[in-house]
PDB file of C-alpha atoms in Angstrom:
ATOM      1  CA  GLN A  10     -13.177  51.585 -46.527  1.00 84.00           C
ATOM      2  CA  LEU A  11     -13.933  51.922 -42.832  1.00 91.00           C
ATOM      3  CA  PHE A  12     -12.379  50.055 -39.947  1.00 93.00           C
ATOM      4  CA  GLY A  13     -13.992  49.715 -36.539  1.00 92.00           C
ATOM      5  CA  LEU A  14     -11.942  49.316 -33.408  1.00 94.00           C
ATOM      6  CA  ALA A  15     -13.234  48.604 -29.907  1.00 92.00           C
ATOM      7  CA  PHE A  16     -10.760  48.982 -27.070  1.00 94.00           C
ATOM      8  CA  LEU A  17     -11.106  47.605 -23.555  1.00 93.00           C
ATOM      9  CA  ASP A  18      -8.553  48.081 -20.791  1.00 92.00           C
ATOM     10  CA  LEU A  19      -9.277  45.331 -18.273  1.00 92.00           C
ATOM     11  CA  THR A  20      -7.268  47.029 -15.521  1.00 93.00           C
ATOM     12  CA  THR A  21      -9.378  50.215 -15.599  1.00 94.00           C
ATOM     13  CA  ALA A  22     -12.577  49.027 -17.347  1.00 92.00           C
ATOM     14  CA  ASP A  23     -12.007  51.816 -19.897  1.00 93.00           C
ATOM     15  CA  PHE A  24     -14.066  51.000 -23.009  1.00 90.00           C
ATOM     16  CA  ARG A  25     -13.780  53.012 -26.217  1.00 92.00           C
ATOM     17  CA  VAL A  26     -14.754  52.652 -29.839  1.00 91.00           C
ATOM     18  CA  PHE A  27     -12.977  54.180 -32.801  1.00 93.00           C
ATOM     19  CA  GLU A  28     -13.612  54.361 -36.525  1.00 95.00           C
ATOM     20  CA  ALA A  29     -10.720  54.670 -38.979  1.00 95.00           C
ATOM     21  CA  SER A  30     -11.020  55.546 -42.654  1.00 95.00           C
ATOM     22  CA  SER A  31      -7.697  53.957 -43.678  1.00 92.00           C
ATOM     23  CA  GLU A  32      -5.236  51.281 -42.630  1.00 89.00           C
ATOM     24  CA  GLN A  33      -2.739  53.990 -41.695  1.00 90.00           C
ATOM     25  CA  GLU A  34      -5.249  55.683 -39.393  1.00 94.00           C
ATOM     26  CA  LEU A  35      -5.929  52.282 -37.787  1.00 92.00           C
ATOM     27  CA  VAL A  36      -2.198  51.634 -37.352  1.00 89.00           C
ATOM     28  CA  ASN A  37      -1.732  55.057 -35.760  1.00 90.00           C
ATOM     29  CA  GLU A  38      -4.510  54.362 -33.253  1.00 93.00           C
ATOM     30  CA  LEU A  39      -3.123  50.911 -32.442  1.00 92.00           C
ATOM     31  CA  HIS A  40       0.318  52.398 -31.818  1.00 89.00           C
ATOM     32  CA  ARG A  41      -1.232  55.076 -29.599  1.00 91.00           C
ATOM     33  CA  LEU A  42      -3.262  52.559 -27.565  1.00 91.00           C
ATOM     34  CA  HIS A  43      -0.510  49.913 -27.544  1.00 90.00           C
ATOM     35  CA  PRO A  44      -2.887  46.982 -26.879  1.00 92.00           C
ATOM     36  CA  ALA A  45      -1.608  43.609 -25.739  1.00 92.00           C
ATOM     37  CA  GLU A  46      -4.005  41.766 -28.051  1.00 95.00           C
ATOM     38  CA  LEU A  47      -5.875  42.419 -31.287  1.00 95.00           C
ATOM     39  CA  VAL A  48      -8.968  40.268 -31.832  1.00 96.00           C
ATOM     40  CA  ILE A  49      -9.933  39.976 -35.499  1.00 95.00           C
ATOM     41  CA  SER A  50     -12.230  37.959 -37.732  1.00 95.00           C
ATOM     42  CA  THR A  51     -11.127  35.298 -40.200  1.00 97.00           C
ATOM     43  CA  LYS A  52     -12.445  37.538 -42.978  1.00 95.00           C
ATOM     44  CA  PHE A  53     -10.293  40.461 -41.790  1.00 95.00           C
ATOM     45  CA  GLN A  54      -7.244  38.200 -41.629  1.00 95.00           C
ATOM     46  CA  GLU A  55      -7.793  36.983 -45.196  1.00 96.00           C
ATOM     47  CA  LYS A  56      -8.416  40.458 -46.589  1.00 94.00           C
ATOM     48  CA  HIS A  57      -5.577  42.253 -44.752  1.00 93.00           C
ATOM     49  CA  ARG A  58      -2.726  39.731 -44.612  1.00 93.00           C
ATOM     50  CA  HIS A  59      -0.080  42.301 -45.608  1.00 91.00           C
ATOM     51  CA  PHE A  60      -1.303  44.809 -43.020  1.00 88.00           C
ATOM     52  CA  LEU A  61      -1.265  42.175 -40.257  1.00 91.00           C
ATOM     53  CA  ALA A  62       2.182  40.891 -41.231  1.00 90.00           C
ATOM     54  CA  ASP A  63       3.538  44.436 -41.107  1.00 87.00           C
ATOM     55  CA  LEU A  64       1.829  45.099 -37.768  1.00 88.00           C
ATOM     56  CA  SER A  65       3.224  41.868 -36.292  1.00 87.00           C
ATOM     57  CA  SER A  66       6.746  42.640 -37.436  1.00 86.00           C
ATOM     58  CA  HIS A  67       6.721  46.109 -35.841  1.00 84.00           C
ATOM     59  CA  SER A  68       5.025  45.355 -32.522  1.00 86.00           C
ATOM     60  CA  ASP A  69       4.643  42.686 -29.865  1.00 89.00           C
ATOM     61  CA  ILE A  70       0.852  42.606 -30.200  1.00 91.00           C
ATOM     62  CA  ILE A  71      -0.845  39.201 -30.024  1.00 93.00           C
ATOM     63  CA  ILE A  72      -3.303  38.670 -32.886  1.00 94.00           C
ATOM     64  CA  SER A  73      -6.223  36.356 -32.089  1.00 96.00           C
ATOM     65  CA  ILE A  74      -8.432  35.196 -34.942  1.00 96.00           C
ATOM     66  CA  HIS A  75     -12.087  34.276 -34.354  1.00 96.00           C
ATOM     67  CA  ASP A  76     -15.007  33.117 -36.485  1.00 96.00           C
ATOM     68  CA  ASP A  77     -16.725  35.788 -38.573  1.00 95.00           C
ATOM     69  CA  TRP A  78     -20.114  35.370 -36.851  1.00 94.00           C
ATOM     70  CA  ARG A  79     -18.616  36.812 -33.649  1.00 91.00           C
ATOM     71  CA  PHE A  80     -18.210  40.129 -35.487  1.00 89.00           C
ATOM     72  CA  ASP A  81     -21.707  40.265 -36.960  1.00 92.00           C
ATOM     73  CA  HIS A  82     -23.237  43.684 -36.288  1.00 89.00           C
ATOM     74  CA  GLN A  83     -26.561  42.385 -34.988  1.00 93.00           C
ATOM     75  CA  VAL A  84     -24.975  39.735 -32.780  1.00 92.00           C
ATOM     76  CA  ALA A  85     -22.577  42.309 -31.297  1.00 87.00           C
ATOM     77  CA  HIS A  86     -25.349  44.889 -30.857  1.00 91.00           C
ATOM     78  CA  ASP A  87     -27.648  42.449 -29.066  1.00 94.00           C
ATOM     79  CA  PHE A  88     -24.858  41.155 -26.833  1.00 91.00           C
ATOM     80  CA  LEU A  89     -23.654  44.631 -25.862  1.00 88.00           C
ATOM     81  CA  ALA A  90     -27.170  45.941 -25.228  1.00 93.00           C
ATOM     82  CA  GLY A  91     -27.903  42.896 -23.073  1.00 95.00           C
ATOM     83  CA  HIS A  92     -24.650  43.220 -21.184  1.00 92.00           C
ATOM     84  CA  LEU A  93     -25.217  46.933 -20.516  1.00 92.00           C
ATOM     85  CA  GLN A  94     -28.893  46.213 -19.758  1.00 95.00           C
ATOM     86  CA  VAL A  95     -30.158  48.875 -22.167  1.00 95.00           C
ATOM     87  CA  LYS A  96     -32.626  48.735 -25.051  1.00 91.00           C
ATOM     88  CA  SER A  97     -30.643  51.047 -27.308  1.00 90.00           C
ATOM     89  CA  LEU A  98     -26.961  51.808 -27.833  1.00 88.00           C
ATOM     90  CA  ASP A  99     -27.744  55.368 -28.925  1.00 85.00           C
TER      91      ASP A  99
END
């Protein structure tokens, strides 16, 4: 199972993406980045309730849940390409 993580620091405009191959690898990256907020899909919340409960109990991170369509690959690709004004994200 793969997890994708996009990180944006609004104070510096630093934008990074990360791919984790396990929940533990994802947790390690979240602890390293120490984000103020984690934005997840409803589907992720339903599938990883235990992981999110554990994360919430060990950090002060705010977890925001949004509709699944917001995390659709094609929707995200088109939005990001449009925002960056590029034809490809390669």
